[in-house]
Short mmCIF file of C-alpha atoms and ligand atoms in Angstrom, two decimals:
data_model
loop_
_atom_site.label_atom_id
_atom_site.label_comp_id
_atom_site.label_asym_id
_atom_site.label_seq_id
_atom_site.Cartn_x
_atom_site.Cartn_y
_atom_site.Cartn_z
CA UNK A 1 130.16 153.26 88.89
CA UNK A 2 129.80 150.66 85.83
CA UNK A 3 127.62 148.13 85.08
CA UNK A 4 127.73 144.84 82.46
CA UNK A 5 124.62 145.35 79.70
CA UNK A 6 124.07 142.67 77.15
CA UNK A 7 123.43 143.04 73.54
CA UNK A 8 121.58 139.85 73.23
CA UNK A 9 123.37 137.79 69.38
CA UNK A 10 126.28 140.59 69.65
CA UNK A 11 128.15 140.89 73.01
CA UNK A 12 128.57 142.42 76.78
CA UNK A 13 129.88 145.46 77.35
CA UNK A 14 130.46 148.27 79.99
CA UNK A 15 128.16 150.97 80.79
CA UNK A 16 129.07 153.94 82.74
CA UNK A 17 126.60 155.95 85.09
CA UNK A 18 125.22 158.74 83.20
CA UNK A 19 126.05 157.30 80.06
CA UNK A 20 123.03 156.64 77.65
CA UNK A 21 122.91 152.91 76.23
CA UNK A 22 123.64 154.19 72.55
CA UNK A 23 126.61 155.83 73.85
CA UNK A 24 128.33 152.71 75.59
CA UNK A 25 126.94 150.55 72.87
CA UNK A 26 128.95 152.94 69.96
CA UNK A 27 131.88 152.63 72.49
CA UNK A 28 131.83 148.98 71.93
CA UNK A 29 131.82 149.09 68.43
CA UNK A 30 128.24 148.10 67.76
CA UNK A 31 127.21 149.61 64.31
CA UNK A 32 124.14 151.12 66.61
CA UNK A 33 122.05 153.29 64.40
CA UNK A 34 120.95 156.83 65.43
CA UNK A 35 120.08 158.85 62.52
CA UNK A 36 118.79 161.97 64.64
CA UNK A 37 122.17 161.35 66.38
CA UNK A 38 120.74 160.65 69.56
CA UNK A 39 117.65 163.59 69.74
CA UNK A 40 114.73 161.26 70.36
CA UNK A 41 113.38 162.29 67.00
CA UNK A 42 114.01 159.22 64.78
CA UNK A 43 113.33 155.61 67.21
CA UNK A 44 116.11 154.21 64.70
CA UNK A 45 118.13 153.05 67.72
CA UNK A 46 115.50 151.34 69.67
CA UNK A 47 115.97 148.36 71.41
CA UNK A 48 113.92 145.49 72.86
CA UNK A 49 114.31 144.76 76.67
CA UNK A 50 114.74 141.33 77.36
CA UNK A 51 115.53 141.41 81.01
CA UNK A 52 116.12 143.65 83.39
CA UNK A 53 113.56 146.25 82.67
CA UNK A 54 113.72 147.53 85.99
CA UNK A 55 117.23 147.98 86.04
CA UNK A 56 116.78 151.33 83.63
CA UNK A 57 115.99 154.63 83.70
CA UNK A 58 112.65 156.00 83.33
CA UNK A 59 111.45 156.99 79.93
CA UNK A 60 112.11 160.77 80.49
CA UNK A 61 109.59 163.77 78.38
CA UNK A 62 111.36 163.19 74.82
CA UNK A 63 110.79 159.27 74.93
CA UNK A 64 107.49 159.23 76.10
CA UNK A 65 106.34 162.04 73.24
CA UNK A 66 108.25 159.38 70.40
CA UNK A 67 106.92 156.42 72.31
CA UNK A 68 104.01 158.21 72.03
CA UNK A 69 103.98 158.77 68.16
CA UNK A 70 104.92 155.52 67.84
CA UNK A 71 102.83 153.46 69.80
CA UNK A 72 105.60 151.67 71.10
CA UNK A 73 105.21 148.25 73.54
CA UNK A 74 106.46 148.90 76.86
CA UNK A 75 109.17 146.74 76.16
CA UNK A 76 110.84 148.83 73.76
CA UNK A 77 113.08 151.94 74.73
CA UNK A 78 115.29 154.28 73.16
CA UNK A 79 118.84 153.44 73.84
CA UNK A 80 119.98 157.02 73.31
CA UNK A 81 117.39 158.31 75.94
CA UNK A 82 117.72 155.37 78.56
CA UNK A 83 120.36 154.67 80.82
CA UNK A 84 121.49 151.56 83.03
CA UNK A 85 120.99 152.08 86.97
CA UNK A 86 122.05 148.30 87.93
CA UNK A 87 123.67 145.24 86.31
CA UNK A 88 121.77 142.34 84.40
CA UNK A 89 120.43 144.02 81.38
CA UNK A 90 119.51 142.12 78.35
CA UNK A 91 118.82 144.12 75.38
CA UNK A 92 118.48 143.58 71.58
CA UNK A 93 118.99 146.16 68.69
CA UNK A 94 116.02 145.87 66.52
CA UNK A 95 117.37 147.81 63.21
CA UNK A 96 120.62 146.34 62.27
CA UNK A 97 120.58 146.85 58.50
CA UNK A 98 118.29 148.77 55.95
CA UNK A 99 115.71 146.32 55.20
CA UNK A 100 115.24 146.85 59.10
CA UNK A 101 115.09 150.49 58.52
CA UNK A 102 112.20 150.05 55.73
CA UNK A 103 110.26 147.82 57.97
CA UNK A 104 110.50 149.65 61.34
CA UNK A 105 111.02 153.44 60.46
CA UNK A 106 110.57 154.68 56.69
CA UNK A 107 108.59 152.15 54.80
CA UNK A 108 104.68 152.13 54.23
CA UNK A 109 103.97 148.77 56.94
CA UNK A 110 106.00 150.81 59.84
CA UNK A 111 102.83 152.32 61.65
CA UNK A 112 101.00 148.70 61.62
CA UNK A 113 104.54 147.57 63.57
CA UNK A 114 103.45 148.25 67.09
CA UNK A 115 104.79 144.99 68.16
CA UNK A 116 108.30 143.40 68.18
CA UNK A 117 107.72 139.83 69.31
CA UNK A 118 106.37 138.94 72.73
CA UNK A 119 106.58 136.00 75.00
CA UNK A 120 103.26 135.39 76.80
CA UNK A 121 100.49 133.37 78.47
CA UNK A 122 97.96 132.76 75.82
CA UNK A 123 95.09 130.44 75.54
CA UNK A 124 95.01 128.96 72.35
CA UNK A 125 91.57 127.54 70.29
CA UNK A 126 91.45 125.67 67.51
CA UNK A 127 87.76 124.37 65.50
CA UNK A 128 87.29 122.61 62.93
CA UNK A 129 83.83 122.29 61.06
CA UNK A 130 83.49 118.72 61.06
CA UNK A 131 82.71 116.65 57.48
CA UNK A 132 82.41 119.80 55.76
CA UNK A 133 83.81 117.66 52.54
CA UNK A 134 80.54 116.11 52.20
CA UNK A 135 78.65 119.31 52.64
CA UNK A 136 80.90 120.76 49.67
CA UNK A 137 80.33 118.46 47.67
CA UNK A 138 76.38 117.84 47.62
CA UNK A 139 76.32 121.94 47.13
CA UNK A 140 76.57 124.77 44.45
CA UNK A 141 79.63 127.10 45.38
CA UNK A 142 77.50 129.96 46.26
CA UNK A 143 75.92 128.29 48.86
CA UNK A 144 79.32 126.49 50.43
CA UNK A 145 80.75 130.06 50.69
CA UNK A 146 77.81 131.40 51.99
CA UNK A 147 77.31 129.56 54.80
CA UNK A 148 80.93 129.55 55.43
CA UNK A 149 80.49 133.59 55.22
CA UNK A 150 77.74 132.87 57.80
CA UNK A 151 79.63 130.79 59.87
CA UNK A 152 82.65 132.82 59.74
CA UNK A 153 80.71 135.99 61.30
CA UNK A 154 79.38 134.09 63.52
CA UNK A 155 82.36 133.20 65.10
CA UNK A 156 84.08 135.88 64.60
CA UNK A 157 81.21 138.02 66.78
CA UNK A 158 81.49 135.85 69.67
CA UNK A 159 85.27 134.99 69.74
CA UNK A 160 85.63 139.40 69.48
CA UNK A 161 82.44 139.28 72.52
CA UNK A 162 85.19 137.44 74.68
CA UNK A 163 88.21 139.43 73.49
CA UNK A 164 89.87 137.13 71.82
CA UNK A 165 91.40 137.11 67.96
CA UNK A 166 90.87 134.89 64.85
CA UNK A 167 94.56 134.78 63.63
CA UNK A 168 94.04 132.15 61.13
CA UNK A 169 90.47 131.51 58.87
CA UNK A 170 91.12 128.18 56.81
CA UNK A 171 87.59 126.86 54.44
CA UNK A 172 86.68 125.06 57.17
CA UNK A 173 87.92 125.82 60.37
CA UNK A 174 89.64 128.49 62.48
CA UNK A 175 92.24 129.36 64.72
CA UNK A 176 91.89 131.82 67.82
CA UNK A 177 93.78 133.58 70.83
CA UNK A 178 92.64 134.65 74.00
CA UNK A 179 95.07 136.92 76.30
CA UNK A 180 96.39 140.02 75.07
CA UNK A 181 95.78 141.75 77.69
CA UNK A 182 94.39 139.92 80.44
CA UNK A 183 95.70 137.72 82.68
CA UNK A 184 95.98 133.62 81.60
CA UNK A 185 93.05 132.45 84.03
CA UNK A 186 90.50 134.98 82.64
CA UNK A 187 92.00 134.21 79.13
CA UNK A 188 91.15 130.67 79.51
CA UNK A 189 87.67 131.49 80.62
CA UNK A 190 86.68 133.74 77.97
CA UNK A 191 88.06 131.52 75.49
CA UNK A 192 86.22 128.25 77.38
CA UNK A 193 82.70 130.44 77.49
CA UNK A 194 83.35 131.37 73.91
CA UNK A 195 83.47 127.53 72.62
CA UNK A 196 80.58 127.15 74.05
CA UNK A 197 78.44 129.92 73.08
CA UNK A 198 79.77 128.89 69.66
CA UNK A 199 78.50 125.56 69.69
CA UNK A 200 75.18 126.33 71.39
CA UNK A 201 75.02 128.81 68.54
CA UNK A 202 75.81 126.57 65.96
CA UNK A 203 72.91 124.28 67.20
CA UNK A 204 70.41 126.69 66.70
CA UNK A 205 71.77 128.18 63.25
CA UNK A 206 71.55 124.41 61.67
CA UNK A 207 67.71 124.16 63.45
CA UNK A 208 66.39 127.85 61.80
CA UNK A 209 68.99 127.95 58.95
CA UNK A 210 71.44 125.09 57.76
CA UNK A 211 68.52 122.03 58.15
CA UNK A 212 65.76 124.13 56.91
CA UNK A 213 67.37 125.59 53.64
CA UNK A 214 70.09 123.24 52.95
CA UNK A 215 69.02 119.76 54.46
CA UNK A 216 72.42 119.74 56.40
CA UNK A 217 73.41 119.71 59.72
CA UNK A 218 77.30 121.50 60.47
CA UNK A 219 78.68 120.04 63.41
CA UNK A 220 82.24 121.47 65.04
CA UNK A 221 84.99 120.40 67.00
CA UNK A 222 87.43 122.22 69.64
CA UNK A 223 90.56 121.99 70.97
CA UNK A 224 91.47 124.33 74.04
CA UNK A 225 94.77 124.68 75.50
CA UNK A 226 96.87 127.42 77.09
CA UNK A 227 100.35 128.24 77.16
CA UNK A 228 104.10 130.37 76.43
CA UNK A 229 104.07 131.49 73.13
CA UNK A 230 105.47 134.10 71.04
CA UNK A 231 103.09 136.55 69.69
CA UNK A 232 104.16 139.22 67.64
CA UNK A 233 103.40 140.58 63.59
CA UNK A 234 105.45 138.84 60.86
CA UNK A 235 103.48 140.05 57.36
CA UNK A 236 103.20 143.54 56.53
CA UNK A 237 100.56 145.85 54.96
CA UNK A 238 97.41 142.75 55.23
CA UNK A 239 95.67 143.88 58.54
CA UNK A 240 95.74 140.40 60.01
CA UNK A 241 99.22 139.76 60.43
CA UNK A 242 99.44 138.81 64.21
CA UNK A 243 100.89 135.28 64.77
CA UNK A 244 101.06 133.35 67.66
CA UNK A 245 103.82 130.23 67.61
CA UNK A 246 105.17 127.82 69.92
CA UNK A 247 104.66 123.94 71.35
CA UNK A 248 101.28 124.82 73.31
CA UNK A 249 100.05 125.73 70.07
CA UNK A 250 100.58 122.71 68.51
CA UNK A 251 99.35 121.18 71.77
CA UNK A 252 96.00 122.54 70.89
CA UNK A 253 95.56 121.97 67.46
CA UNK A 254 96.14 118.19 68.12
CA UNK A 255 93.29 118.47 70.75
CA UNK A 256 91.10 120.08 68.03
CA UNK A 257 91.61 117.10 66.02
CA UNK A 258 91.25 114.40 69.23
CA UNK A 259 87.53 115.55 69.34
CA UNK A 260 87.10 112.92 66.72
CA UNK A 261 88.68 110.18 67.93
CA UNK A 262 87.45 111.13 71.33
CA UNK A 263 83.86 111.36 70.55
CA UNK A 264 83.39 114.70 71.58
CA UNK A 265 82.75 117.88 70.39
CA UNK A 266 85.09 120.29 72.93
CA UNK A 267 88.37 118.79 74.35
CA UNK A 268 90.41 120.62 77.04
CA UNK A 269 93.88 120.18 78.40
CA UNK A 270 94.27 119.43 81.87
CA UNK A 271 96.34 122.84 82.53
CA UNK A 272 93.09 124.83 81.16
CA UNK A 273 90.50 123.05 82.98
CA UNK A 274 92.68 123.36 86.60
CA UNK A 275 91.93 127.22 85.84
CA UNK A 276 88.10 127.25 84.51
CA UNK A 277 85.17 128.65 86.52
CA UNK A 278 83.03 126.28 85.98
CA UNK A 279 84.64 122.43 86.68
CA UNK A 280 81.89 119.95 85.68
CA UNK A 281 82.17 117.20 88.24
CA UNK A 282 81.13 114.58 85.60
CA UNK A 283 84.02 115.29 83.55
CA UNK A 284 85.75 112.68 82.06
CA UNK A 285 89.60 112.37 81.98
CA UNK A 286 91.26 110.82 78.88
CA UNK A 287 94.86 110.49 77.68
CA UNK A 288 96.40 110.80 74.37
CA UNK A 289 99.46 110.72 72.52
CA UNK A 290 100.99 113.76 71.49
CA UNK A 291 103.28 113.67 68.18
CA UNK A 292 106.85 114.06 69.54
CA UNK A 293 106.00 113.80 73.54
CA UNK A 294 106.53 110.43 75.02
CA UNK A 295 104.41 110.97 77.99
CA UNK A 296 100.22 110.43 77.44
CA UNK A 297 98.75 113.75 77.75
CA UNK A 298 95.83 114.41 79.95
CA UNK A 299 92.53 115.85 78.35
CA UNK A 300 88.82 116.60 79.64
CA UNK A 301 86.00 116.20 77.76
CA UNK A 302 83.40 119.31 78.01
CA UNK A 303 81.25 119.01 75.27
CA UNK A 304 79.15 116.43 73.94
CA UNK A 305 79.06 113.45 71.43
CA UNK A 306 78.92 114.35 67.88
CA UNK A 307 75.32 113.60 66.39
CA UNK A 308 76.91 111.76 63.08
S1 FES B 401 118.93 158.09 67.89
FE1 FES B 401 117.18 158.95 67.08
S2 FES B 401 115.72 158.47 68.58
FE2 FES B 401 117.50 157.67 69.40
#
């Protein structure tokens, strides 16, 4: 028996029963590397599943000891190990030249690539420290990067206490995601509960620190939203190199910046607040323009005014 497999950018070819994918994908004149020539040893011709992950072969003992080694995602396989049992298999090669080879298998960043790209459900949070310019500006450097030091741990603690990630610090805001590995309504919960142990934190860090010291009072804003995106690493050797791209996250920065033209110091999509926990009935429901998206979009307001 044969089935059709897809080399997702390259082409469709036959695979026969008991034939690995590395063998029919050779066959078909795909430059397919396999420097251990097919032994397990090497992961050079790994591939990504796409679809159709349940159409394959187990991993058998020799894949799981690599995948192993490797820390693999379950998405990736070893075409020389796996074979096809059904039709509609999507696939893509992941080394195709030797730059590839550096990144994935030789050079010094391989063992931080654990990743390949993923699609998923994240939910996506965005704050900015609102008027910080001010705040710069009336202060010696040490202090502004101190209490941005201070700030910075302090949301770091409590985005890590609801296991989510700061992927992006900027001088005066952040960006976070919640969801790697749970599911989208407990991501959007953690991340919801997070913004607002932040900003009840933030209160009393300007009342026993930031007033009392510095005569200032930090205020933030946050956008929450939750959607597809691609997640995967893109820089090498730093230690923060996960990104997270796509419309929804977009979506939320523009909510981030709405709080200030909304009055209102934690704004959430419509799609996150259908999934939260706790649904305020007071709520109120306002629409704004999205850049690029002809339709209003719906938002809630959760937090409060801004004090200034
Ligand atoms: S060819 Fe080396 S692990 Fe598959």
């Amino acid at each position: 028996m044969s089935f059709k497999i897809e080399m997702i950018n390259e082409k469709s070819f036959e695979i026969v029963e008991d034939q690995t994918i590395l063998q029919a994908s050779l066959e078909a004149g795909i430059p397919h590397y396999h420097a251990c020539g097919g032994k397990a040893r090497c992961s050079t011709c790994r591939v990504v599943v796409q679809e159709g992950a349940e159409n394959l072969s187990s991993p058998n003992k020799a894949e799981l000891k690599l995948r192993e080694q490797k820390k693999f995602p379950d998405n990736v396989r070893l075409a020389c190990q796996t074979k096809v049992i059904s039709s509609n298999v999507k696939i893509q090669r992941i080394i195709k030249d030797e730059a590839d080879l550096d990144l994935y298998v030789y050079g010094k960043s391989s063992e931080n690539i654990q990743t390949v790209g993923d699609e998923k459900s994240m939910a996506l949070f965005f704050l900015d420290i609102r008027d910080f310019t001010p705040f710069i500006e009336k202060h010696l450097p040490f202090d502004v990067i101190h209490i941005v030091r201070r700030l910075n741990i302090l949301f770091n603690e409590v985005i890590t206490l609801h296991k989510g990630k700061i992927i992006e610090y900027a001088g005066d805001g952040i960006y976070a995601v919640f969801g790697f590995d749970e599911p989208i309504r407990e991501a959007v919960n953690n991340a919801y509960e997070a913004g607002k142990q932040i900003l009840s934190s933030l209160n009393k860090l300007n009342d026993n620190y930031i007033t009392k010291y510095f005569d200032y009072k930090i205020e933030a804003g946050i956008g929450l939203h939750a959607g597809r995106v691609i997640a995967g690493k893109t820089r090498v050797k730093e230690n923060n190199n996960y990104t997270v791209m796509g419309f929804p996250v977009n979506v939320a920065a523009r909510l981030e910046s709405s709080t200030k033209e909304l009055n209102n110091n934690f704004i959430v999509s419509e799609y996150v607040y259908a999934m939260l926990a706790e649904q305020k009935s007071v709520t109120e429901q306002k629409q704004i323009n999205l850049k690029g998206v002809s339709e209003p979009f719906v938002v809630r307001l959760m937090g409060k005014p801004f004090a200034n």
